[in-house]
């Protein structure tokens, strides 16, 4: 007979934890790590006194109080999201899951303890993946280069890893949509906020000119944020980190010196990822790329 603990898959427990207010990534990672090595059932964990949740499980006082509150609204939220996950086949991946991308553990300073995935998981194992690094404020010429580079890489069998709410990211995604080829989109918000309650809304307005629905049969959407989380400023950096982590090749087009893109390009280079640098027709490059190239040559 299955134990009470085994009645809960790690993915379902992880989903529950993402519903608890004031329970951040570090605390979720700690709880999942400790729970995997304990004999504590989920029901026993949920019945743990506030003091023990803090002293033995590493929860903050706010998170422990929210978890044990008898009238906690997050429990109803979990029931609703659990039903949605089952209805649409959303994958809830923890670090122990066989489909969790190992590149996140090697690239990310703090790998996401929970990753929500909707669509074709095989894209994380098939072929080769690429990202295009282009900071905000890039010139029109640089944006045209993004189009050309993405189109060529896709023709050569590359799978783009991109975002959905900046012009460079959208251009990469559109290059795949126009060729009816698959892409991986990392979100800066939860799947529901990005794709709607039916998880089928196109990710941005221009995409609707080509397709009426998100193609879960072809593409993959990933999010390290709770299913119904909105977008916050710091989410952009987390999204960019995952985009670079999942790419085998990075095409650096226009990179602002001292920005997030430069830092991620440097980390990718240090970890042995292939970096391809774009130069304008007159041979000029952005300051961030110049520093990246100098670091490579030194």
Coordinates of C-alpha atoms in Angstrom, one line a residue:
X1 CA 0.0 0.0 0.0
X2 CA 1.3 3.5 -0.9
X3 CA 2.3 5.7 2.0
X4 CA 0.6 9.0 2.6
X5 CA 3.8 10.7 1.3
X6 CA 3.8 8.7 -1.9
X7 CA 0.1 9.6 -2.5
X8 CA 1.6 13.0 -3.5
X9 CA 4.0 13.2 -6.4
X10 CA 6.8 15.8 -6.0
X11 CA 5.3 17.8 -8.8
X12 CA 1.9 18.2 -7.0
X13 CA 3.6 19.1 -3.8
X14 CA 5.7 21.7 -5.7
X15 CA 2.6 23.2 -7.2
X16 CA 1.1 23.5 -3.7
X17 CA 4.1 25.3 -2.4
X18 CA 4.0 27.8 -5.2
X19 CA 0.5 28.7 -4.0
X20 CA 1.5 29.7 -0.5
X21 CA 1.9 33.4 0.0
X22 CA 5.4 34.7 1.0
X23 CA 7.0 31.4 0.1
X24 CA 9.8 32.3 -2.3
X25 CA 12.1 30.3 -4.5
X26 CA 14.8 29.7 -1.8
X27 CA 12.3 28.5 0.7
X28 CA 10.6 26.2 -1.8
X29 CA 13.9 24.7 -2.8
X30 CA 14.8 24.1 0.8
X31 CA 11.4 22.4 1.6
X32 CA 11.5 20.2 -1.6
X33 CA 15.1 19.1 -0.8
X34 CA 14.3 18.3 2.8
X35 CA 10.9 16.6 2.0
X36 CA 12.5 14.4 -0.6
X37 CA 14.9 13.0 2.1
X38 CA 12.3 12.7 4.9
X39 CA 9.5 10.3 5.8
X40 CA 7.1 13.2 6.4
X41 CA 3.9 13.0 4.4
X42 CA 2.4 16.1 2.9
X43 CA -0.5 16.1 5.4
X44 CA 2.0 15.9 8.2
X45 CA 4.0 18.8 6.7
X46 CA 0.8 20.9 6.5
X47 CA 0.1 20.2 10.1
X48 CA 3.5 21.2 11.3
X49 CA 3.4 24.0 14.0
X50 CA 4.6 27.4 12.9
X51 CA 7.7 27.2 15.2
X52 CA 8.8 24.0 13.7
X53 CA 8.2 25.2 10.1
X54 CA 10.7 28.0 10.9
X55 CA 13.3 26.1 12.9
X56 CA 13.2 22.8 11.1
X57 CA 12.1 23.6 7.5
X58 CA 13.6 27.1 7.1
X59 CA 10.4 29.0 6.5
X60 CA 10.0 32.7 7.3
X61 CA 7.5 33.7 9.9
X62 CA 5.2 35.1 7.2
X63 CA 5.3 32.0 5.1
X64 CA 4.8 29.7 8.1
X65 CA 1.8 31.7 9.3
X66 CA 0.3 31.7 5.8
X67 CA 0.8 28.0 5.4
X68 CA -0.9 27.1 8.7
X69 CA -3.8 29.7 8.6
X70 CA -7.1 27.8 8.9
X71 CA -8.9 30.1 6.5
X72 CA -6.1 30.3 4.0
X73 CA -7.4 31.2 0.5
X74 CA -4.3 29.7 -1.1
X75 CA -5.8 26.2 -0.5
X76 CA -8.7 26.9 -2.8
X77 CA -6.3 28.4 -5.3
X78 CA -4.2 25.2 -5.2
X79 CA -7.3 23.1 -5.9
X80 CA -8.2 25.2 -8.9
X81 CA -4.6 25.2 -10.3
X82 CA -4.2 21.5 -9.7
X83 CA -7.3 20.9 -11.8
X84 CA -6.0 23.2 -14.6
X85 CA -2.6 21.3 -14.6
X86 CA -4.4 18.0 -15.1
X87 CA -6.8 19.4 -17.7
X88 CA -4.2 20.8 -20.0
X89 CA -1.3 18.5 -19.2
X90 CA 1.0 21.2 -17.8
X91 CA 4.3 19.7 -16.6
X92 CA 5.4 20.8 -13.1
X93 CA 9.1 20.1 -13.0
X94 CA 11.3 20.0 -9.9
X95 CA 15.1 19.5 -9.9
X96 CA 14.5 15.7 -9.3
X97 CA 12.2 15.3 -12.4
X98 CA 13.8 13.4 -15.3
X99 CA 12.7 16.2 -17.7
X100 CA 14.1 19.1 -15.7
X101 CA 16.8 20.7 -17.9
X102 CA 20.2 20.0 -16.5
X103 CA 21.6 23.1 -18.1
X104 CA 19.7 25.2 -15.6
X105 CA 21.6 23.7 -12.8
X106 CA 25.0 24.4 -14.4
X107 CA 24.2 27.9 -15.7
X108 CA 21.8 29.5 -13.2
X109 CA 23.2 31.0 -10.0
X110 CA 20.0 29.7 -8.3
X111 CA 18.2 27.2 -10.5
X112 CA 14.4 27.5 -10.3
X113 CA 13.1 24.9 -7.9
X114 CA 9.9 24.6 -9.9
X115 CA 9.5 25.0 -13.7
X116 CA 6.1 25.0 -15.4
X117 CA 6.0 23.7 -18.9
X118 CA 3.3 23.7 -21.5
X119 CA 3.8 22.2 -25.0
X120 CA 6.5 20.0 -26.6
X121 CA 9.0 19.0 -24.0
X122 CA 11.0 17.1 -26.6
X123 CA 12.4 20.5 -27.8
X124 CA 14.6 20.5 -24.8
X125 CA 16.4 17.4 -26.0
X126 CA 16.1 17.5 -29.8
X127 CA 18.6 19.2 -32.1
X128 CA 20.4 22.4 -31.1
X129 CA 19.0 25.5 -29.5
X130 CA 20.0 29.1 -30.0
X131 CA 19.4 32.5 -28.4
X132 CA 19.9 36.0 -29.8
X133 CA 21.3 38.6 -27.4
X134 CA 20.0 42.1 -28.2
X135 CA 19.6 44.7 -25.5
X136 CA 16.8 47.2 -25.4
X137 CA 17.4 50.3 -27.4
X138 CA 19.2 48.5 -30.3
X139 CA 19.3 50.3 -33.7
X140 CA 17.0 49.4 -36.5
X141 CA 20.0 47.9 -38.3
X142 CA 20.7 45.6 -35.3
X143 CA 17.0 44.6 -35.2
X144 CA 17.2 43.7 -38.9
X145 CA 20.2 41.6 -38.1
X146 CA 18.2 39.8 -35.5
X147 CA 15.7 38.8 -38.1
X148 CA 18.3 37.6 -40.6
X149 CA 20.3 35.6 -38.0
X150 CA 17.2 33.9 -36.5
X151 CA 15.8 33.0 -40.0
X152 CA 19.2 31.5 -41.0
X153 CA 19.7 29.6 -37.8
X154 CA 16.1 28.1 -38.1
X155 CA 16.7 27.1 -41.7
X156 CA 19.8 25.2 -40.4
X157 CA 17.7 23.3 -37.9
X158 CA 18.2 25.5 -34.8
X159 CA 15.4 25.8 -32.3
X160 CA 15.1 29.4 -31.0
X161 CA 14.9 30.1 -27.3
X162 CA 13.3 33.4 -26.8
X163 CA 11.0 35.6 -24.7
X164 CA 7.7 37.2 -25.7
X165 CA 7.5 40.9 -24.7
X166 CA 10.6 42.7 -26.1
X167 CA 11.0 43.6 -29.7
X168 CA 14.2 41.5 -30.2
X169 CA 12.6 38.4 -28.6
X170 CA 9.4 38.8 -30.6
X171 CA 11.4 39.0 -33.8
X172 CA 13.1 35.7 -33.1
X173 CA 9.7 34.1 -32.2
X174 CA 8.2 35.5 -35.4
X175 CA 11.0 34.1 -37.5
X176 CA 10.0 30.6 -36.3
X177 CA 6.2 31.2 -36.7
X178 CA 6.7 32.4 -40.3
X179 CA 8.6 29.2 -41.2
X180 CA 6.1 27.1 -39.1
X181 CA 9.0 25.8 -37.1
X182 CA 9.1 25.1 -33.3
X183 CA 10.3 27.5 -30.7
X184 CA 10.8 27.7 -26.9
X185 CA 9.5 30.8 -25.1
X186 CA 10.6 31.6 -21.6
X187 CA 8.1 33.8 -19.8
X188 CA 8.5 36.6 -17.3
X189 CA 5.2 35.7 -15.7
X190 CA 3.0 32.7 -15.1
X191 CA 1.5 30.5 -17.8
X192 CA -2.0 31.7 -17.1
X193 CA -1.2 35.4 -17.2
X194 CA 0.7 34.9 -20.5
X195 CA -1.6 32.4 -22.3
X196 CA -5.0 32.9 -20.7
X197 CA -7.2 30.6 -18.8
X198 CA -7.3 28.1 -21.7
X199 CA -3.5 28.2 -22.1
X200 CA -4.0 28.9 -25.8
X201 CA -3.8 32.6 -26.4
X202 CA -1.0 33.8 -28.7
X203 CA 1.8 35.2 -26.7
X204 CA 1.9 38.7 -28.3
X205 CA -0.2 40.8 -30.6
X206 CA 1.9 40.4 -33.8
X207 CA 1.8 36.6 -33.4
X208 CA -2.0 36.8 -33.8
X209 CA -1.5 38.0 -37.4
X210 CA -0.2 34.5 -38.2
X211 CA -1.9 32.2 -35.7
X212 CA -5.1 32.3 -33.7
X213 CA -3.8 30.1 -30.9
X214 CA -0.6 29.2 -29.1
X215 CA 0.6 26.0 -30.8
X216 CA 1.2 23.7 -27.9
X217 CA 1.4 20.9 -30.5
X218 CA 4.6 22.5 -31.9
X219 CA 6.1 25.0 -29.4
X220 CA 7.0 25.0 -25.7
X221 CA 6.3 27.7 -23.1
X222 CA 8.3 27.7 -19.9
X223 CA 7.9 29.7 -16.7
X224 CA 9.8 29.6 -13.4
X225 CA 7.0 31.6 -11.8
X226 CA 3.7 30.5 -10.2
X227 CA 1.0 29.7 -12.7
X228 CA -1.1 32.9 -12.2
X229 CA 1.8 35.2 -11.4
X230 CA 1.9 38.6 -13.1
X231 CA 5.0 40.3 -14.5
X232 CA 7.4 42.1 -12.2
X233 CA 10.5 44.1 -13.2
X234 CA 13.0 41.6 -11.7
X235 CA 11.3 38.7 -13.6
X236 CA 12.9 40.0 -16.8
X237 CA 16.4 39.1 -15.5
X238 CA 15.2 35.6 -14.4
X239 CA 13.7 35.1 -17.9
X240 CA 16.9 36.2 -19.6
X241 CA 19.0 33.9 -17.5
X242 CA 16.9 30.9 -18.4
X243 CA 16.9 31.8 -22.1
X244 CA 20.8 31.8 -22.1
X245 CA 20.9 28.7 -20.0
X246 CA 18.8 26.7 -22.4
X247 CA 20.7 27.8 -25.5
X248 CA 23.6 25.9 -27.0
X249 CA 24.6 28.8 -29.2
X250 CA 24.3 32.6 -28.4
X251 CA 24.3 35.1 -31.3
X252 CA 25.4 38.4 -29.7
X253 CA 24.0 41.2 -31.9
X254 CA 23.9 44.4 -29.8
X255 CA 24.8 44.2 -26.1
X256 CA 24.8 47.1 -23.7
X257 CA 27.9 47.4 -21.6
X258 CA 27.3 46.7 -18.0
X259 CA 23.9 45.3 -18.6
X260 CA 22.2 41.9 -17.9
X261 CA 22.9 40.7 -21.5
X262 CA 26.6 41.3 -21.2
X263 CA 26.8 39.5 -17.9
X264 CA 24.9 36.5 -19.3
X265 CA 27.1 36.5 -22.5
X266 CA 30.2 36.4 -20.3
X267 CA 28.8 33.5 -18.2
X268 CA 27.8 31.6 -21.4
X269 CA 31.4 32.1 -22.7
X270 CA 32.9 30.9 -19.4
X271 CA 30.8 27.8 -19.5
X272 CA 31.9 26.9 -23.0
X273 CA 28.8 27.9 -25.0
X274 CA 29.5 29.0 -28.6
X275 CA 29.2 32.8 -29.0
X276 CA 28.7 34.3 -32.4
X277 CA 29.3 38.0 -32.7
X278 CA 27.5 40.3 -35.2
X279 CA 29.3 43.3 -36.7
X280 CA 27.6 46.2 -38.5
X281 CA 28.5 46.5 -42.2
X282 CA 31.1 49.2 -41.3
X283 CA 32.7 46.8 -38.8
X284 CA 31.4 48.5 -35.6
X285 CA 30.1 46.6 -32.6
X286 CA 28.3 47.7 -29.4
X287 CA 30.5 48.4 -26.4
X288 CA 29.3 45.3 -24.6
X289 CA 30.3 43.1 -27.5
X290 CA 33.6 44.9 -27.8
X291 CA 34.4 44.0 -24.2
X292 CA 33.2 40.4 -24.8
X293 CA 35.5 40.0 -27.8
X294 CA 38.4 41.5 -25.9
X295 CA 37.8 39.1 -23.1
X296 CA 37.9 36.2 -25.6
X297 CA 41.1 37.4 -27.2
X298 CA 42.9 38.0 -24.0

